[in-house]
PDB file of C-alpha atoms in Angstrom:
ATOM      1  CA  LEU A   1     -10.926   9.670  -3.791  1.00  0.00           C
ATOM      2  CA  GLU A   2     -14.078   9.968  -1.713  1.00  0.00           C
ATOM      3  CA  ALA A   3     -14.596   6.209  -1.508  1.00  0.00           C
ATOM      4  CA  ALA A   4     -10.962   5.647  -0.522  1.00  0.00           C
ATOM      5  CA  LYS A   5     -11.202   8.388   2.128  1.00  0.00           C
ATOM      6  CA  VAL A   6      -8.476  10.420   0.428  1.00  0.00           C
ATOM      7  CA  THR A   7      -9.069  14.061   1.287  1.00  0.00           C
ATOM      8  CA  TRP A   8      -9.640  16.424  -1.629  1.00  0.00           C
ATOM      9  CA  GLY A   9     -11.068  19.792  -2.505  1.00  0.00           C
ATOM     10  CA  LEU A  10     -11.931  22.022  -5.459  1.00  0.00           C
ATOM     11  CA  TYR A  11     -10.593  25.579  -5.242  1.00  0.00           C
ATOM     12  CA  THR A  12     -11.954  28.113  -7.700  1.00  0.00           C
ATOM     13  CA  ASP A  13     -11.862  31.811  -8.408  1.00  0.00           C
ATOM     14  CA  GLY A  14     -15.478  31.914  -9.540  1.00  0.00           C
ATOM     15  CA  LEU A  15     -17.375  29.266 -11.476  1.00  0.00           C
ATOM     16  CA  PRO A  16     -15.434  25.967 -11.367  1.00  0.00           C
ATOM     17  CA  GLY A  17     -14.609  24.351 -14.694  1.00  0.00           C
ATOM     18  CA  ALA A  18     -16.267  21.140 -13.547  1.00  0.00           C
ATOM     19  CA  GLY A  19     -19.346  23.195 -12.710  1.00  0.00           C
ATOM     20  CA  VAL A  20     -19.803  23.872 -16.408  1.00  0.00           C
ATOM     21  CA  LEU A  21     -20.424  20.147 -16.821  1.00  0.00           C
ATOM     22  CA  TYR A  22     -22.179  19.281 -13.578  1.00  0.00           C
ATOM     23  CA  ASN A  23     -23.861  22.572 -12.635  1.00  0.00           C
ATOM     24  CA  VAL A  24     -25.226  22.617  -9.065  1.00  0.00           C
ATOM     25  CA  GLY A  25     -24.967  18.829  -8.838  1.00  0.00           C
ATOM     26  CA  LEU A  26     -21.253  19.277  -8.324  1.00  0.00           C
ATOM     27  CA  VAL A  27     -21.681  20.746  -4.851  1.00  0.00           C
ATOM     28  CA  LYS A  28     -24.683  18.617  -3.882  1.00  0.00           C
ATOM     29  CA  ARG A  29     -23.244  15.235  -4.728  1.00  0.00           C
ATOM     30  CA  TRP A  30     -21.453  14.740  -1.403  1.00  0.00           C
ATOM     31  CA  ASP A  31     -22.619  15.283   2.169  1.00  0.00           C
ATOM     32  CA  ARG A  32     -20.093  18.082   2.641  1.00  0.00           C
ATOM     33  CA  ASN A  33     -18.767  21.131   0.912  1.00  0.00           C
ATOM     34  CA  VAL A  34     -16.056  20.314  -1.631  1.00  0.00           C
ATOM     35  CA  ARG A  35     -15.740  23.757  -3.247  1.00  0.00           C
ATOM     36  CA  PHE A  36     -13.686  26.586  -1.773  1.00  0.00           C
ATOM     37  CA  ASP A  37     -12.379  29.923  -3.023  1.00  0.00           C
ATOM     38  CA  ILE A  38      -8.739  30.641  -3.814  1.00  0.00           C
ATOM     39  CA  ALA A  39      -8.317  32.546  -0.546  1.00  0.00           C
ATOM     40  CA  ALA A  40      -9.071  29.275   1.279  1.00  0.00           C
ATOM     41  CA  PHE A  41      -6.312  27.524  -0.690  1.00  0.00           C
ATOM     42  CA  THR A  42      -3.842  30.244   0.263  1.00  0.00           C
ATOM     43  CA  SER A  43      -4.771  30.146   3.956  1.00  0.00           C
ATOM     44  CA  GLN A  44      -4.780  26.344   4.112  1.00  0.00           C
ATOM     45  CA  ALA A  45      -1.425  26.212   2.352  1.00  0.00           C
ATOM     46  CA  ALA A  46       0.005  28.626   4.925  1.00  0.00           C
ATOM     47  CA  ALA A  47      -1.418  26.542   7.765  1.00  0.00           C
ATOM     48  CA  GLY A  48      -0.270  23.243   6.264  1.00  0.00           C
ATOM     49  CA  THR A  49      -3.832  21.898   6.152  1.00  0.00           C
ATOM     50  CA  LEU A  50      -4.352  21.375   2.419  1.00  0.00           C
ATOM     51  CA  PRO A  51      -6.097  18.097   1.523  1.00  0.00           C
ATOM     52  CA  ASN A  52      -4.253  15.232  -0.144  1.00  0.00           C
ATOM     53  CA  VAL A  53      -5.503  16.333  -3.572  1.00  0.00           C
ATOM     54  CA  SER A  54      -6.447  19.866  -4.628  1.00  0.00           C
ATOM     55  CA  PHE A  55      -7.987  20.906  -7.932  1.00  0.00           C
ATOM     56  CA  LEU A  56      -7.595  24.590  -8.813  1.00  0.00           C
ATOM     57  CA  ASP A  57      -9.446  26.617 -11.428  1.00  0.00           C
ATOM     58  CA  PRO A  58      -9.208  30.285 -12.398  1.00  0.00           C
ATOM     59  CA  HIS A  59     -12.394  32.242 -12.994  1.00  0.00           C
ATOM     60  CA  ILE A  60     -14.368  30.761 -15.875  1.00  0.00           C
ATOM     61  CA  GLY A  61     -17.353  32.758 -17.045  1.00  0.00           C
ATOM     62  CA  ALA A  62     -18.097  35.948 -18.940  1.00  0.00           C
ATOM     63  CA  GLU A  63     -14.814  36.761 -20.661  1.00  0.00           C
ATOM     64  CA  ALA A  64     -13.278  40.168 -20.025  1.00  0.00           C
ATOM     65  CA  PRO A  65      -9.781  41.709 -20.228  1.00  0.00           C
ATOM     66  CA  ASP A  66      -9.240  41.412 -16.456  1.00  0.00           C
ATOM     67  CA  GLN A  67     -10.214  37.724 -16.210  1.00  0.00           C
ATOM     68  CA  ASN A  68      -7.475  35.379 -14.967  1.00  0.00           C
ATOM     69  CA  ASP A  69      -8.244  32.280 -17.071  1.00  0.00           C
ATOM     70  CA  GLU A  70      -6.225  33.446 -20.114  1.00  0.00           C
ATOM     71  CA  HIS A  71      -9.173  33.076 -22.490  1.00  0.00           C
ATOM     72  CA  PRO A  72      -9.461  35.911 -25.043  1.00  0.00           C
ATOM     73  CA  PRO A  73      -9.895  38.798 -24.597  1.00  0.00           C
ATOM     74  CA  ALA A  74      -8.277  38.432 -21.181  1.00  0.00           C
ATOM     75  CA  ASP A  75      -4.898  40.097 -20.673  1.00  0.00           C
ATOM     76  CA  ILE A  76      -2.573  37.112 -20.271  1.00  0.00           C
ATOM     77  CA  GLN A  77      -0.512  38.832 -17.574  1.00  0.00           C
ATOM     78  CA  VAL A  78      -3.513  38.624 -15.211  1.00  0.00           C
ATOM     79  CA  GLY A  79      -3.652  34.851 -15.655  1.00  0.00           C
ATOM     80  CA  GLN A  80       0.085  34.513 -15.186  1.00  0.00           C
ATOM     81  CA  LYS A  81      -0.174  36.492 -11.932  1.00  0.00           C
ATOM     82  CA  PHE A  82      -2.865  34.048 -10.784  1.00  0.00           C
ATOM     83  CA  VAL A  83      -0.560  31.088 -11.504  1.00  0.00           C
ATOM     84  CA  SER A  84       2.340  32.778  -9.727  1.00  0.00           C
ATOM     85  CA  ASP A  85       0.235  33.435  -6.625  1.00  0.00           C
ATOM     86  CA  ILE A  86      -0.729  29.756  -6.435  1.00  0.00           C
ATOM     87  CA  VAL A  87       2.871  28.574  -6.899  1.00  0.00           C
ATOM     88  CA  HIS A  88       4.234  30.979  -4.285  1.00  0.00           C
ATOM     89  CA  ALA A  89       1.516  29.977  -1.829  1.00  0.00           C
ATOM     90  CA  LEU A  90       2.764  26.407  -2.186  1.00  0.00           C
ATOM     91  CA  PHE A  91       6.389  27.563  -1.880  1.00  0.00           C
ATOM     92  CA  LYS A  92       5.595  29.118   1.497  1.00  0.00           C
ATOM     93  CA  SER A  93       3.592  26.149   2.773  1.00  0.00           C
ATOM     94  CA  PRO A  94       4.971  23.651   5.305  1.00  0.00           C
ATOM     95  CA  GLN A  95       3.548  21.041   2.902  1.00  0.00           C
ATOM     96  CA  TRP A  96       5.925  22.095   0.107  1.00  0.00           C
ATOM     97  CA  LYS A  97       8.385  19.301   0.871  1.00  0.00           C
ATOM     98  CA  THR A  98       5.832  16.620  -0.019  1.00  0.00           C
ATOM     99  CA  SER A  99       3.930  18.387  -2.787  1.00  0.00           C
ATOM    100  CA  ALA A 100       3.569  18.162  -6.550  1.00  0.00           C
ATOM    101  CA  LEU A 101       1.681  20.779  -8.543  1.00  0.00           C
ATOM    102  CA  PHE A 102       0.706  20.154 -12.174  1.00  0.00           C
ATOM    103  CA  LEU A 103       0.001  23.185 -14.329  1.00  0.00           C
ATOM    104  CA  THR A 104      -1.739  22.455 -17.613  1.00  0.00           C
ATOM    105  CA  TYR A 105      -4.400  23.728 -19.992  1.00  0.00           C
ATOM    106  CA  ASP A 106      -7.587  22.332 -21.513  1.00  0.00           C
ATOM    107  CA  GLU A 107      -6.739  23.502 -25.039  1.00  0.00           C
ATOM    108  CA  ASN A 108      -3.902  24.854 -27.145  1.00  0.00           C
ATOM    109  CA  GLY A 109      -5.245  28.384 -27.466  1.00  0.00           C
ATOM    110  CA  GLY A 110      -5.753  28.170 -31.206  1.00  0.00           C
ATOM    111  CA  VAL A 111      -2.030  28.214 -31.958  1.00  0.00           C
ATOM    112  CA  TYR A 112      -1.104  26.065 -34.975  1.00  0.00           C
ATOM    113  CA  ASP A 113       0.475  22.716 -34.057  1.00  0.00           C
ATOM    114  CA  HIS A 114       2.421  20.942 -36.784  1.00  0.00           C
ATOM    115  CA  VAL A 115       2.261  17.620 -34.904  1.00  0.00           C
ATOM    116  CA  ALA A 116      -0.833  15.564 -35.719  1.00  0.00           C
ATOM    117  CA  PRO A 117      -2.699  14.246 -32.655  1.00  0.00           C
ATOM    118  CA  PRO A 118      -1.498  10.686 -32.052  1.00  0.00           C
ATOM    119  CA  THR A 119      -3.627   7.596 -31.676  1.00  0.00           C
ATOM    120  CA  ALA A 120      -4.495   6.494 -28.159  1.00  0.00           C
ATOM    121  CA  CYS A 121      -6.076   3.710 -26.190  1.00  0.00           C
ATOM    122  CA  ALA A 122      -9.862   4.008 -26.337  1.00  0.00           C
ATOM    123  CA  PRO A 123     -11.328   4.469 -22.841  1.00  0.00           C
ATOM    124  CA  ASP A 124     -14.015   1.849 -23.401  1.00  0.00           C
ATOM    125  CA  ALA A 125     -16.160   0.268 -26.104  1.00  0.00           C
ATOM    126  CA  THR A 126     -18.815   3.009 -26.114  1.00  0.00           C
ATOM    127  CA  PRO A 127     -18.933   4.722 -29.539  1.00  0.00           C
ATOM    128  CA  PRO A 128     -19.586   8.433 -30.046  1.00  0.00           C
ATOM    129  CA  LYS A 129     -23.204   9.550 -30.315  1.00  0.00           C
ATOM    130  CA  LEU A 130     -23.705  10.719 -33.868  1.00  0.00           C
ATOM    131  CA  GLU A 131     -25.912  13.612 -34.895  1.00  0.00           C
ATOM    132  CA  SER A 132     -28.138  13.654 -37.960  1.00  0.00           C
ATOM    133  CA  GLY A 133     -25.992  14.157 -41.031  1.00  0.00           C
ATOM    134  CA  ASP A 134     -22.765  12.800 -39.518  1.00  0.00           C
ATOM    135  CA  THR A 135     -21.009  10.582 -42.037  1.00  0.00           C
ATOM    136  CA  THR A 136     -17.920   9.476 -40.099  1.00  0.00           C
ATOM    137  CA  ALA A 137     -18.316   7.271 -37.048  1.00  0.00           C
ATOM    138  CA  GLY A 138     -14.898   8.140 -35.643  1.00  0.00           C
ATOM    139  CA  GLY A 139     -14.025   7.072 -32.122  1.00  0.00           C
ATOM    140  CA  PHE A 140     -12.377   8.101 -28.883  1.00  0.00           C
ATOM    141  CA  ASP A 141      -9.061   6.568 -29.906  1.00  0.00           C
ATOM    142  CA  ARG A 142      -7.005   9.691 -30.570  1.00  0.00           C
ATOM    143  CA  LEU A 143      -5.488  12.385 -28.385  1.00  0.00           C
ATOM    144  CA  GLY A 144      -5.970  16.111 -28.962  1.00  0.00           C
ATOM    145  CA  PHE A 145      -3.531  18.865 -29.821  1.00  0.00           C
ATOM    146  CA  ARG A 146      -0.557  19.394 -27.557  1.00  0.00           C
ATOM    147  CA  VAL A 147      -0.909  21.631 -24.495  1.00  0.00           C
ATOM    148  CA  PRO A 148       1.674  22.885 -21.981  1.00  0.00           C
ATOM    149  CA  LEU A 149       2.410  20.876 -18.839  1.00  0.00           C
ATOM    150  CA  VAL A 150       4.649  22.063 -16.016  1.00  0.00           C
ATOM    151  CA  VAL A 151       5.374  20.226 -12.775  1.00  0.00           C
ATOM    152  CA  VAL A 152       6.322  22.183  -9.644  1.00  0.00           C
ATOM    153  CA  SER A 153       7.722  20.005  -6.888  1.00  0.00           C
ATOM    154  CA  PRO A 154      10.780  19.502  -4.676  1.00  0.00           C
ATOM    155  CA  TYR A 155      11.326  16.287  -6.655  1.00  0.00           C
ATOM    156  CA  ALA A 156      10.884  17.762 -10.145  1.00  0.00           C
ATOM    157  CA  LYS A 157      13.912  17.140 -12.362  1.00  0.00           C
ATOM    158  CA  LYS A 158      15.882  20.343 -12.734  1.00  0.00           C
ATOM    159  CA  GLY A 159      15.723  21.908 -16.203  1.00  0.00           C
ATOM    160  CA  TYR A 160      14.141  18.772 -17.645  1.00  0.00           C
ATOM    161  CA  VAL A 161      11.986  18.449 -20.761  1.00  0.00           C
ATOM    162  CA  SER A 162      10.215  15.100 -21.092  1.00  0.00           C
ATOM    163  CA  HIS A 163       9.877  13.311 -24.428  1.00  0.00           C
ATOM    164  CA  VAL A 164       7.412  10.739 -23.106  1.00  0.00           C
ATOM    165  CA  GLN A 165       3.920  10.877 -24.636  1.00  0.00           C
ATOM    166  CA  LEU A 166       1.544  12.049 -21.923  1.00  0.00           C
ATOM    167  CA  ASP A 167      -2.103  13.083 -21.887  1.00  0.00           C
ATOM    168  CA  HIS A 168      -4.514  14.656 -19.431  1.00  0.00           C
ATOM    169  CA  THR A 169      -5.322  11.281 -17.896  1.00  0.00           C
ATOM    170  CA  SER A 170      -1.650  10.964 -16.942  1.00  0.00           C
ATOM    171  CA  ILE A 171      -2.469  13.274 -14.023  1.00  0.00           C
ATOM    172  CA  THR A 172      -5.343  10.975 -13.091  1.00  0.00           C
ATOM    173  CA  ARG A 173      -2.973   8.018 -13.352  1.00  0.00           C
ATOM    174  CA  PHE A 174      -0.431   9.752 -11.090  1.00  0.00           C
ATOM    175  CA  ILE A 175      -3.094  10.279  -8.403  1.00  0.00           C
ATOM    176  CA  GLN A 176      -4.217   6.667  -8.735  1.00  0.00           C
ATOM    177  CA  ALA A 177      -0.657   5.388  -8.366  1.00  0.00           C
ATOM    178  CA  LYS A 178      -0.017   7.590  -5.336  1.00  0.00           C
ATOM    179  CA  PHE A 179      -3.144   6.577  -3.456  1.00  0.00           C
ATOM    180  CA  LYS A 180      -3.569   3.043  -4.850  1.00  0.00           C
ATOM    181  CA  LEU A 181      -6.871   3.787  -6.550  1.00  0.00           C
ATOM    182  CA  PRO A 182      -8.451   1.791  -9.390  1.00  0.00           C
ATOM    183  CA  ALA A 183      -8.524   3.161 -12.919  1.00  0.00           C
ATOM    184  CA  LEU A 184     -11.649   4.885 -14.218  1.00  0.00           C
ATOM    185  CA  SER A 185     -11.255   3.657 -17.791  1.00  0.00           C
ATOM    186  CA  ALA A 186      -8.838   1.890 -20.106  1.00  0.00           C
ATOM    187  CA  ARG A 187      -7.432   5.290 -21.122  1.00  0.00           C
ATOM    188  CA  ASP A 188      -6.108   6.297 -17.703  1.00  0.00           C
ATOM    189  CA  ALA A 189      -5.204   2.686 -16.891  1.00  0.00           C
ATOM    190  CA  ASN A 190      -2.733   2.784 -19.801  1.00  0.00           C
ATOM    191  CA  ALA A 191      -1.560   6.393 -19.437  1.00  0.00           C
ATOM    192  CA  GLU A 192       2.015   7.215 -18.442  1.00  0.00           C
ATOM    193  CA  PRO A 193       1.863   8.351 -14.788  1.00  0.00           C
ATOM    194  CA  LEU A 194       4.250  11.345 -15.101  1.00  0.00           C
ATOM    195  CA  PHE A 195       7.043   9.634 -13.153  1.00  0.00           C
ATOM    196  CA  ASP A 196       9.411  10.630 -15.954  1.00  0.00           C
ATOM    197  CA  LEU A 197       9.278  14.219 -14.646  1.00  0.00           C
ATOM    198  CA  PHE A 198      10.496  13.353 -11.149  1.00  0.00           C
ATOM    199  CA  ASP A 199      13.597  12.145  -9.348  1.00  0.00           C
ATOM    200  CA  PHE A 200      12.236  10.609  -6.174  1.00  0.00           C
ATOM    201  CA  SER A 201      15.678   9.504  -4.973  1.00  0.00           C
ATOM    202  CA  ALA A 202      16.514  13.007  -3.745  1.00  0.00           C
ATOM    203  CA  ALA A 203      14.762  16.355  -3.622  1.00  0.00           C
ATOM    204  CA  GLN A 204      16.132  18.705  -6.267  1.00  0.00           C
ATOM    205  CA  PHE A 205      14.469  21.680  -4.588  1.00  0.00           C
ATOM    206  CA  PRO A 206      14.226  20.998  -0.826  1.00  0.00           C
ATOM    207  CA  ASP A 207      13.895  24.764  -0.524  1.00  0.00           C
ATOM    208  CA  PRO A 208      11.740  26.532  -3.114  1.00  0.00           C
ATOM    209  CA  PRO A 209      13.754  28.190  -5.905  1.00  0.00           C
ATOM    210  CA  PRO A 210      13.836  32.009  -5.998  1.00  0.00           C
ATOM    211  CA  ILE A 211      11.326  32.920  -8.700  1.00  0.00           C
ATOM    212  CA  ALA A 212      10.342  36.553  -9.090  1.00  0.00           C
ATOM    213  CA  GLU A 213       6.655  37.264  -8.646  1.00  0.00           C
ATOM    214  CA  PRO A 214       5.172  38.994 -11.707  1.00  0.00           C
ATOM    215  CA  THR A 215       3.288  42.243 -11.527  1.00  0.00           C
ATOM    216  CA  VAL A 216       0.409  43.425 -13.681  1.00  0.00           C
ATOM    217  CA  ASP A 217       1.213  46.431 -15.859  1.00  0.00           C
ATOM    218  CA  GLN A 218      -1.836  48.568 -15.177  1.00  0.00           C
ATOM    219  CA  ALA A 219      -1.329  50.674 -18.293  1.00  0.00           C
ATOM    220  CA  GLN A 220      -1.405  47.579 -20.498  1.00  0.00           C
ATOM    221  CA  LEU A 221      -4.433  46.227 -18.660  1.00  0.00           C
ATOM    222  CA  ASP A 222      -6.239  49.536 -19.088  1.00  0.00           C
ATOM    223  CA  TYR A 223      -5.429  49.403 -22.801  1.00  0.00           C
ATOM    224  CA  CYS A 224      -6.939  45.924 -23.049  1.00  0.00           C
ATOM    225  CA  LYS A 225     -10.037  47.041 -21.194  1.00  0.00           C
ATOM    226  CA  ALA A 226     -10.503  50.020 -23.457  1.00  0.00           C
ATOM    227  CA  THR A 227      -9.853  48.033 -26.631  1.00  0.00           C
ATOM    228  CA  PHE A 228     -11.460  44.664 -26.022  1.00  0.00           C
ATOM    229  CA  ALA A 229     -14.123  45.144 -23.347  1.00  0.00           C
ATOM    230  CA  LYS A 230     -17.536  43.984 -24.525  1.00  0.00           C
TER     231      LYS A 230
END
C-alpha cells in the first residue's frame, strides 16, 4: 500500500494486534505516523477523510471483564458495543456509499468445530522451523478452524450466506484486486477475493439499514468484574 501510494492507517483502542508481532518497529518503519486511536477513526469517518484502507483493532493486552476484544474473561457485550460503534460511525460517514467493512476474528474462541481444516495452497516453499523433539515436519498447506466473517457495505448482498471457501488472505486479495497490487505470497495470490459477498451492479443499501445500537448492561458487567477480575 505504501509503495503504491494508497493511503492507509491502523486504528487501535490500545495496543495494536500487529504491535504484538512488530513491537515499536511498527510505528517506526515509515516516515510518518500510521497508528491512530479509535476516536480518530470516528472523527475522520464523520469528516469523510478516512484513508483508502483502514485496519481496526480493539484493545489487546491485559485481559479483564471490561476489555472490548472479546477474549476471556471479557464480557462479550463490551466487545459487541465496540463493533457497533465502528459500524455506526461508518453508517454516518459521507464515505459510506463507497465503503466495505470486513469484520472477522483471529481464532474460533475455543468452540468445537466439526469441520476439519481444509488443505490450502502453501504460501511458498519455506518449511516450518522445527523444535528439538518435533517428529512431524508438517507444512503451511492447511487452513485453520472456521471463524466468523461479516461484510458491511452498500453493495453487500442482502441476507446472503456464502458457501465459497475463504480464508484470512481473502481480505488481502480483495485489497490487492481493488488497488491493483501484487500478491505477497502464493496463498493470497490464489485466495478467493470475497467478490461472492457483493453485488456491484447496484447498491443494496444506498442508505444504511436501521440497526439498533446495543447498550452495555451495567449490572451484568459488574457481575463479571466481581466474578472474573484478576
